[in-house]
PDB file of C-alpha atoms in Angstrom:
ATOM      1  CA  VAL L 185       8.053   2.681   4.709  1.00  0.00           C
ATOM      2  CA  HIS L 186       6.865   1.325   8.123  1.00  0.00           C
ATOM      3  CA  LEU L 187       5.814  -2.078   6.881  1.00  0.00           C
ATOM      4  CA  SER L 188       9.322  -2.577   5.196  1.00  0.00           C
ATOM      5  CA  VAL L 189      11.633  -2.241   8.768  1.00  0.00           C
ATOM      6  CA  ALA L 190      14.623  -4.491   6.969  1.00  0.00           C
ATOM      7  CA  PHE L 191      14.858  -2.358   4.039  1.00  0.00           C
ATOM      8  CA  LEU L 192      15.059   0.630   6.560  1.00  0.00           C
ATOM      9  CA  ARG L 193      18.019  -0.847   8.650  1.00  0.00           C
ATOM     10  CA  ASP L 194      19.650  -1.372   5.162  1.00  0.00           C
ATOM     11  CA  LEU L 195      18.924   2.065   3.854  1.00  0.00           C
ATOM     12  CA  GLU L 196      20.439   3.542   7.376  1.00  0.00           C
ATOM     13  CA  LYS L 197      23.990   1.624   6.814  1.00  0.00           C
ATOM     14  CA  ARG L 198      24.361   2.943   3.255  1.00  0.00           C
ATOM     15  CA  LEU L 199      23.387   6.593   4.203  1.00  0.00           C
ATOM     16  CA  HIS L 200      25.944   6.326   7.188  1.00  0.00           C
ATOM     17  CA  ARG L 201      28.711   4.876   4.200  1.00  0.00           C
ATOM     18  CA  THR L 202      28.420   7.134   1.704  1.00  0.00           C
ATOM     19  CA  THR L 203      29.311  11.084   1.509  1.00  0.00           C
ATOM     20  CA  GLY L 204      26.494  12.606  -0.169  1.00  0.00           C
ATOM     21  CA  SER L 205      25.581  15.984  -1.644  1.00  0.00           C
ATOM     22  CA  ASP L 206      24.475  18.679  -0.084  1.00  0.00           C
ATOM     23  CA  ASN L 207      21.595  18.847  -2.620  1.00  0.00           C
ATOM     24  CA  PHE L 208      20.439  15.112  -1.912  1.00  0.00           C
ATOM     25  CA  ARG L 209      17.221  14.834  -0.371  1.00  0.00           C
ATOM     26  CA  LEU L 210      15.270  11.685   0.545  1.00  0.00           C
ATOM     27  CA  PHE L 211      11.493  11.926   1.158  1.00  0.00           C
ATOM     28  CA  LEU L 212       9.756   8.798   3.454  1.00  0.00           C
ATOM     29  CA  THR L 213       6.525   8.694   4.283  1.00  0.00           C
ATOM     30  CA  MET L 214       5.582   6.354   7.252  1.00  0.00           C
ATOM     31  CA  GLU L 215       3.402   5.555  10.326  1.00  0.00           C
ATOM     32  CA  LEU L 216       5.110   5.912  13.556  1.00  0.00           C
ATOM     33  CA  ASN L 217       6.297   2.568  14.629  1.00  0.00           C
ATOM     34  CA  ASP L 218       8.864   1.501  17.276  1.00  0.00           C
ATOM     35  CA  LYS L 219      10.783  -0.905  15.051  1.00  0.00           C
ATOM     36  CA  VAL L 220      11.991   1.790  12.579  1.00  0.00           C
ATOM     37  CA  PRO L 221      15.397   2.626  13.458  1.00  0.00           C
ATOM     38  CA  GLY L 222      15.959   5.613  15.981  1.00  0.00           C
ATOM     39  CA  ASN L 223      18.711   6.955  14.381  1.00  0.00           C
ATOM     40  CA  LEU L 224      16.903   7.267  10.952  1.00  0.00           C
ATOM     41  CA  PHE L 225      14.699  10.219  12.785  1.00  0.00           C
ATOM     42  CA  ARG L 226      17.673  11.742  14.605  1.00  0.00           C
ATOM     43  CA  LEU L 227      19.293  12.309  11.196  1.00  0.00           C
ATOM     44  CA  SER L 228      15.975  13.546   9.609  1.00  0.00           C
ATOM     45  CA  ARG L 229      13.506  16.461   9.505  1.00  0.00           C
ATOM     46  CA  VAL L 230      10.129  14.843  10.923  1.00  0.00           C
ATOM     47  CA  PHE L 231       7.121  16.405   9.914  1.00  0.00           C
ATOM     48  CA  VAL L 232       3.423  14.920  11.418  1.00  0.00           C
ATOM     49  CA  PHE L 233       0.623  15.328   9.718  1.00  0.00           C
ATOM     50  CA  GLU L 234      -2.511  14.337  11.761  1.00  0.00           C
ATOM     51  CA  PRO L 235      -5.955  14.494  10.133  1.00  0.00           C
ATOM     52  CA  PRO L 236      -8.348  16.724  11.937  1.00  0.00           C
ATOM     53  CA  SER L 237     -10.805  14.360  13.977  1.00  0.00           C
ATOM     54  CA  GLY L 238     -14.284  13.579  12.998  1.00  0.00           C
ATOM     55  CA  VAL L 239     -15.762  13.367   9.565  1.00  0.00           C
ATOM     56  CA  ARG L 240     -17.538  16.815   9.562  1.00  0.00           C
ATOM     57  CA  ALA L 241     -13.747  18.634  10.191  1.00  0.00           C
ATOM     58  CA  SER L 242     -12.304  16.560   7.841  1.00  0.00           C
ATOM     59  CA  LEU L 243     -14.742  17.475   5.231  1.00  0.00           C
ATOM     60  CA  GLN L 244     -14.410  21.027   6.049  1.00  0.00           C
ATOM     61  CA  ARG L 245     -10.831  21.284   5.743  1.00  0.00           C
ATOM     62  CA  SER L 246     -10.953  19.129   2.369  1.00  0.00           C
ATOM     63  CA  LEU L 247     -13.796  21.525   1.028  1.00  0.00           C
ATOM     64  CA  HIS L 248     -11.612  24.594   1.800  1.00  0.00           C
ATOM     65  CA  ASN L 249      -8.343  23.810   0.653  1.00  0.00           C
ATOM     66  CA  VAL L 250      -9.338  22.416  -2.401  1.00  0.00           C
ATOM     67  CA  LEU L 251     -12.308  24.948  -3.523  1.00  0.00           C
ATOM     68  CA  SER L 252     -12.004  28.590  -3.796  1.00  0.00           C
ATOM     69  CA  PRO L 253     -15.366  30.640  -3.537  1.00  0.00           C
ATOM     70  CA  ASP L 254     -15.240  31.149  -7.278  1.00  0.00           C
ATOM     71  CA  ARG L 255     -14.442  27.827  -8.680  1.00  0.00           C
ATOM     72  CA  ALA L 256     -17.270  26.119  -6.342  1.00  0.00           C
ATOM     73  CA  GLY L 257     -19.968  27.924  -8.047  1.00  0.00           C
ATOM     74  CA  ARG L 258     -19.057  27.544 -11.776  1.00  0.00           C
ATOM     75  CA  PRO L 259     -21.043  25.367 -14.041  1.00  0.00           C
ATOM     76  CA  PRO L 260     -21.638  22.577 -14.328  1.00  0.00           C
ATOM     77  CA  VAL L 261     -22.946  21.902 -11.065  1.00  0.00           C
ATOM     78  CA  GLU L 262     -21.698  17.981 -11.429  1.00  0.00           C
ATOM     79  CA  ARG L 263     -18.383  19.208 -10.912  1.00  0.00           C
ATOM     80  CA  ALA L 264     -19.330  20.583  -7.314  1.00  0.00           C
ATOM     81  CA  ARG L 265     -21.054  17.544  -6.343  1.00  0.00           C
ATOM     82  CA  LEU L 266     -17.954  15.644  -7.623  1.00  0.00           C
ATOM     83  CA  HIS L 267     -15.511  17.500  -5.524  1.00  0.00           C
ATOM     84  CA  PHE L 268     -17.958  16.899  -2.188  1.00  0.00           C
ATOM     85  CA  LEU L 269     -18.284  13.304  -2.846  1.00  0.00           C
ATOM     86  CA  LEU L 270     -14.538  12.938  -3.253  1.00  0.00           C
ATOM     87  CA  ALA L 271     -13.875  15.274  -0.086  1.00  0.00           C
ATOM     88  CA  TYR L 272     -16.762  12.890   1.661  1.00  0.00           C
ATOM     89  CA  LEU L 273     -15.117   9.777   0.551  1.00  0.00           C
ATOM     90  CA  HIS L 274     -11.648  10.911   1.536  1.00  0.00           C
ATOM     91  CA  ALA L 275     -13.241  11.778   5.081  1.00  0.00           C
ATOM     92  CA  ALA L 276     -14.759   8.585   5.362  1.00  0.00           C
ATOM     93  CA  VAL L 277     -11.685   6.907   4.506  1.00  0.00           C
ATOM     94  CA  LEU L 278      -9.437   8.841   7.276  1.00  0.00           C
ATOM     95  CA  GLU L 279     -12.062   8.001   9.889  1.00  0.00           C
ATOM     96  CA  ARG L 280     -12.202   3.979   9.353  1.00  0.00           C
TER      97      ARG L 280
END
């Protein structure tokens, strides 16, 4: 969303004009940017997720969250290799 700041300004105006339901939820993901309207942050619940620094820490976190010990040891062995390669790719992309 941080790449379409003009849309965010329009969205902010629309949200102020409408009376919504208590069950209405809007989920946006973005990188922090100075051009994003501040009122949008004030009206929102903000969750910040920062990946661990370093390939090793990211790899350990990914493998710990995805693979349980009983799943890691099950055949075929290629499945565990595939999980490791996917976690490594994810860690490399985060570190780029």
